[in-house]
Short mmCIF file of C-alpha atoms in Angstrom, two decimals:
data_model
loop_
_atom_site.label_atom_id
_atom_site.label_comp_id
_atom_site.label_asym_id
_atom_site.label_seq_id
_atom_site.Cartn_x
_atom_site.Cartn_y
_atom_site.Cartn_z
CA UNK A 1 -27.28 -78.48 -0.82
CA UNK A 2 -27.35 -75.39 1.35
CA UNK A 3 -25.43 -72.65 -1.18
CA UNK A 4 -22.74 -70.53 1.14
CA UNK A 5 -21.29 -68.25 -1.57
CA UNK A 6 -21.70 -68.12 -5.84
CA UNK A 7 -19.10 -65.60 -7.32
CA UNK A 8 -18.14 -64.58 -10.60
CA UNK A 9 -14.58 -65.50 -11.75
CA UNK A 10 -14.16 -64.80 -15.32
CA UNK A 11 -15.64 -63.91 -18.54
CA UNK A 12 -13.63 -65.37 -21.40
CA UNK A 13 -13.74 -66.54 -25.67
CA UNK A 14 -10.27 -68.67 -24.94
CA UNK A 15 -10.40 -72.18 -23.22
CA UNK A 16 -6.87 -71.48 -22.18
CA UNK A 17 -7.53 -68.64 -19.94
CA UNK A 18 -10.48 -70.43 -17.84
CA UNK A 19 -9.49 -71.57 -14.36
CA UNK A 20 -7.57 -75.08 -14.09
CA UNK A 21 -9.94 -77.94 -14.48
CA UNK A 22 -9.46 -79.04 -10.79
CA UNK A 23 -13.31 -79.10 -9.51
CA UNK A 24 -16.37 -80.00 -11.02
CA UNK A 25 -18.13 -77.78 -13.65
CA UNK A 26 -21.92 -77.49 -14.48
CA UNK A 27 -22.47 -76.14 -18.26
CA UNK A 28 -26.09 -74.18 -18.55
CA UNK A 29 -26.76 -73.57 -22.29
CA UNK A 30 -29.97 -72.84 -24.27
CA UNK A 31 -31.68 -70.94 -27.46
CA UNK A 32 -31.63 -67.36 -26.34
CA UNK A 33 -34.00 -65.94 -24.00
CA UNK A 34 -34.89 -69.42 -22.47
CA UNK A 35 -34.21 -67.83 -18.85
CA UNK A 36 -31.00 -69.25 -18.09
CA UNK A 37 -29.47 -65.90 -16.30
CA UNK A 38 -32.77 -65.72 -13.99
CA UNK A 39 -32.24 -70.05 -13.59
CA UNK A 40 -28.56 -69.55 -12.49
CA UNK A 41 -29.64 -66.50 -10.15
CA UNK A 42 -32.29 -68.33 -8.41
CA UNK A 43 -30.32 -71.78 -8.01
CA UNK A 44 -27.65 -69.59 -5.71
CA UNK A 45 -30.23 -67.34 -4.64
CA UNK A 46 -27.96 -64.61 -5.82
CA UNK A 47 -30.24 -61.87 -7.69
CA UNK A 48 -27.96 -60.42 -10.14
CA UNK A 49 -25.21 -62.86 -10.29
CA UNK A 50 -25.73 -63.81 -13.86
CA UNK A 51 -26.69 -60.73 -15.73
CA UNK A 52 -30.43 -60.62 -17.37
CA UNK A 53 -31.77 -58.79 -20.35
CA UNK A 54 -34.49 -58.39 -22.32
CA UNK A 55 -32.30 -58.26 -25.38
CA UNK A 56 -31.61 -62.49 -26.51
CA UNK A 57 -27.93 -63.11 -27.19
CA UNK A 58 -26.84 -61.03 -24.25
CA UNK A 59 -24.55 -64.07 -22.97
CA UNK A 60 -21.44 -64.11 -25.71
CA UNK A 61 -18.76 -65.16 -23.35
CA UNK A 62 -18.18 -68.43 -21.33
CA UNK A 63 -18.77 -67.33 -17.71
CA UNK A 64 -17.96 -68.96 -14.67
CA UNK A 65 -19.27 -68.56 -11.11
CA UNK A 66 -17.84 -70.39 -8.25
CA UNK A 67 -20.22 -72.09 -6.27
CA UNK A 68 -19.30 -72.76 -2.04
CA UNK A 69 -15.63 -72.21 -3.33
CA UNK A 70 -16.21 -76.08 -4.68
CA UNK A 71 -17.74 -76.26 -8.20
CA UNK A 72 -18.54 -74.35 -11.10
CA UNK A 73 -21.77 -72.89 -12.70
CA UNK A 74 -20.27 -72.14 -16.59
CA UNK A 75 -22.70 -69.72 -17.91
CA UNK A 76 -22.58 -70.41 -21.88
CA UNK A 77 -23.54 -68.22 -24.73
CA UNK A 78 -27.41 -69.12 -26.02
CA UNK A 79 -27.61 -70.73 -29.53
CA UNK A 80 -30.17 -69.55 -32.33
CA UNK A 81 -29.35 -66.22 -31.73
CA UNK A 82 -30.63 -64.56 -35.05
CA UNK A 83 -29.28 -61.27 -35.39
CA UNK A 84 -25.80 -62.38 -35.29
CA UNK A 85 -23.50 -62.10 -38.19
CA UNK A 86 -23.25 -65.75 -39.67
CA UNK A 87 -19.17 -65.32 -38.99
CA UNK A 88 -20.12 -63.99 -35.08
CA UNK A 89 -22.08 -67.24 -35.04
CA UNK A 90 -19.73 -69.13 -36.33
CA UNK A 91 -16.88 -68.29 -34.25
CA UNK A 92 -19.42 -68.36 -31.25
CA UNK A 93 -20.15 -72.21 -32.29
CA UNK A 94 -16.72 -72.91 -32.37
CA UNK A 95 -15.77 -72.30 -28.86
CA UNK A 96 -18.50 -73.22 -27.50
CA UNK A 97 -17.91 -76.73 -28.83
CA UNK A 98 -14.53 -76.68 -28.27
CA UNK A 99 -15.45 -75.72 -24.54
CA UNK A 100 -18.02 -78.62 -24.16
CA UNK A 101 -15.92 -81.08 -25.96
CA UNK A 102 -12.47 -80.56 -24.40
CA UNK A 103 -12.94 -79.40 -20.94
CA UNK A 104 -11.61 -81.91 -18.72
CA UNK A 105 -13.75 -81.08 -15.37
CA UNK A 106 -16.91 -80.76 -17.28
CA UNK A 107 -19.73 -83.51 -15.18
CA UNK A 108 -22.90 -82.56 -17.69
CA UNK A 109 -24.74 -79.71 -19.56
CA UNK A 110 -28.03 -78.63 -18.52
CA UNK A 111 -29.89 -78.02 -21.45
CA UNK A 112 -32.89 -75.17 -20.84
CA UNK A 113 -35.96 -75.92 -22.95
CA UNK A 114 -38.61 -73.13 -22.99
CA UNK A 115 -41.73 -75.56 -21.76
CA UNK A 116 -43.89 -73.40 -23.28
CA UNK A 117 -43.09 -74.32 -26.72
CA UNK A 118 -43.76 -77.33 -28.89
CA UNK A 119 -40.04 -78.98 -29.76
CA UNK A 120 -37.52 -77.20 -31.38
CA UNK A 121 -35.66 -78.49 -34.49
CA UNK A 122 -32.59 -76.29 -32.87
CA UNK A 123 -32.98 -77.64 -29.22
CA UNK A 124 -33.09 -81.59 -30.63
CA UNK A 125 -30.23 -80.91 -33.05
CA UNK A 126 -28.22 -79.44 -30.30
CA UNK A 127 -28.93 -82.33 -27.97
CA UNK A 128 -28.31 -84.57 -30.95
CA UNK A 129 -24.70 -83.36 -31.06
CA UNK A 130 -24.24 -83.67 -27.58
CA UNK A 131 -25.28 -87.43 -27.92
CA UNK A 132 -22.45 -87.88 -30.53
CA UNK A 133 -19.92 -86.40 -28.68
CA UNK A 134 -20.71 -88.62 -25.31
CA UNK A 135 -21.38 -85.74 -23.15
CA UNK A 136 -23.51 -86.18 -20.09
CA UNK A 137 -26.65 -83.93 -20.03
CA UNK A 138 -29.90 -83.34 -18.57
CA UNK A 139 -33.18 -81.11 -20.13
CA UNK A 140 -34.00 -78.45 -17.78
CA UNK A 141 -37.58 -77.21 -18.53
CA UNK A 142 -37.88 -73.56 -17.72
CA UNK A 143 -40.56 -70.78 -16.84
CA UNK A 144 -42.92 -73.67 -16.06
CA UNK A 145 -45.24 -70.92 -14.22
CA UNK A 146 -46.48 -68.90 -17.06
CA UNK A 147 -48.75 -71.45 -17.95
CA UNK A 148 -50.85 -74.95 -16.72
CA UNK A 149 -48.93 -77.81 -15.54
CA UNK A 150 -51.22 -79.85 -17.75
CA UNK A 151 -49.79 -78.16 -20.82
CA UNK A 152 -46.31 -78.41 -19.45
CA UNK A 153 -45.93 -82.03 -19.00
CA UNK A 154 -47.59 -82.55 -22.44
CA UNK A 155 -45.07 -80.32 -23.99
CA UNK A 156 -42.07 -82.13 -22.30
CA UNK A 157 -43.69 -85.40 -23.36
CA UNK A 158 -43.40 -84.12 -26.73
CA UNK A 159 -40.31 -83.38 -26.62
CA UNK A 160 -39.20 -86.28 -24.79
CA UNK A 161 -40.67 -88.61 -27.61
CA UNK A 162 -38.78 -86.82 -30.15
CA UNK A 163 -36.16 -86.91 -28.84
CA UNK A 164 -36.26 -90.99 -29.43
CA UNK A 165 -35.77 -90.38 -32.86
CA UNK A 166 -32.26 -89.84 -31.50
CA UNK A 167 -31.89 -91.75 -28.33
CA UNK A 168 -32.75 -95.18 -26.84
CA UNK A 169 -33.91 -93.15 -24.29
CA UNK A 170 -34.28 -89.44 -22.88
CA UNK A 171 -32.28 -88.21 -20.48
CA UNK A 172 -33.57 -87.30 -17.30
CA UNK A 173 -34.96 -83.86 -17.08
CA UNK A 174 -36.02 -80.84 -14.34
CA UNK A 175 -39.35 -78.89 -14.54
CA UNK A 176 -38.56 -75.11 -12.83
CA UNK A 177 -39.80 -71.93 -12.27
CA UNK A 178 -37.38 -69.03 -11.23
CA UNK A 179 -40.43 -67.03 -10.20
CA UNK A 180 -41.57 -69.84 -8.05
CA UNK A 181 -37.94 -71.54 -7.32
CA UNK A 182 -39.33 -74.70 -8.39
CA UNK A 183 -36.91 -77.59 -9.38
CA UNK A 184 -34.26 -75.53 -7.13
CA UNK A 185 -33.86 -78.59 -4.52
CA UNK A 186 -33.94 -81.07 -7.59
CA UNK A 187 -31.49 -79.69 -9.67
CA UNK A 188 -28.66 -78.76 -6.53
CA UNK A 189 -29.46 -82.12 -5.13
CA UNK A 190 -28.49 -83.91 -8.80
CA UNK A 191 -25.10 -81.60 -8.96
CA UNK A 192 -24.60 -82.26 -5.05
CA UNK A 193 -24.86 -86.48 -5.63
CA UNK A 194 -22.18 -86.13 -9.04
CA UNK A 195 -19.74 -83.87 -7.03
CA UNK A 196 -19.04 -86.30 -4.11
CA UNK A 197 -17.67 -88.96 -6.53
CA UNK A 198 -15.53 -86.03 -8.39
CA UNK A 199 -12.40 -86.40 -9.29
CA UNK A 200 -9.94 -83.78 -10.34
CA UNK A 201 -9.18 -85.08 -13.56
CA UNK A 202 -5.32 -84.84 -15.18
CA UNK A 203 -4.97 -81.87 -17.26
CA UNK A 204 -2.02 -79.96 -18.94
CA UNK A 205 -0.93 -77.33 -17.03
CA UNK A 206 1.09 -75.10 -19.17
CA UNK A 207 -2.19 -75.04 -21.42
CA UNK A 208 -3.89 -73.14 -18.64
CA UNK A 209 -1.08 -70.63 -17.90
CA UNK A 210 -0.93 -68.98 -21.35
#
């Protein structure tokens, strides 16, 4: 997938005010500070698009960039984030679910896993619920440059066998680098292959024009 244009269309806490669900929607979630603003940046090769900090938590709004005026990169909050109030994290949680679990033109969530750590309770709960509520998702394994690819695949083998404690099976998974714009050609070629069989699903329109 050659990427044209990636723009951002709205920041929002309300599912009613996101665009209509008429094209096909990529959610990128993870515990804060995985990377995911630098991942979303280098995928559309678009420094600055999604906004990085050095401060985790930074994302607290849904946020979606259109991608070749064709589908959606939804830029979600990060989980785990610990020095938010337990009511801030609460309401956070809530839409953020409500988000994943409702949105009509939502194809699968890319879950970031820092590959330099061992597996997270947080990141195999998370996935856990995803599981329940039948949503489609793949691990993305970030910042796989800051360390030896030896130790990388036997960190995602980790957390690919504990993740059986779950699942029949993992799901399949991405290894990237945003320094070194690895997994770039993997990752747009797996959206590319699911949006060619989209279809615009039916939706309630007067819901979206609150």
């Amino acid at each position: 997938m050659i990427i044209k244009s990636a723009d951002f269309i709205c920041s929002n806490t309300q599912i009613s005010k996101l665009p209509p669900p008429t094209k096909p929607e990529y959610a990128f979630i993870g515990r804060s500070n995985v990377g995911k603003s630098s991942l979303i940046n280098m995928l559309v090769q678009k420094k600055g698009l999604a906004k990085t900090s050095q401060t985790p938590g930074k994302t607290q709004l849904i946020n979606h960039f259109y991608v070749n005026e064709t589908w959606y990169i939804v830029d979600l909050p990060g989980y785990g984030y610990a020095r938010a109030s337990k009511s801030k994290k609460a309401d956070w949680n809530k839409f953020i679910q409500t988000y994943l679990d409702k949105r009509e033109s939502l194809q699968c969530v890319m879950v970031l896993i820092d590959s330099r750590l061992e597996p997270q309770k947080i990141d195999l709960e998370f996935c856990s619920w995803l599981g329940e509520k039948g949503l489609s998702f793949v691990l993305v394994f970030t910042k796989a440059d800051k360390q030896s690819a030896v130790k990388t695949d036997q960190n995602i083998a980790k957390f690919r066998k504990a993740m059986l404690a779950f699942f029949e099976e993992a799901p399949q998974h991405f290894v990237t680098s945003s320094e070194l714009h690895t997994g770039r050609d993997e990752i747009l070629g797996f959206i590319s292959n699911i949006n060619q069989s989209f279809e615009a699903p039916d939706y309630d329109e007067e819901y979206y024009s609150k």
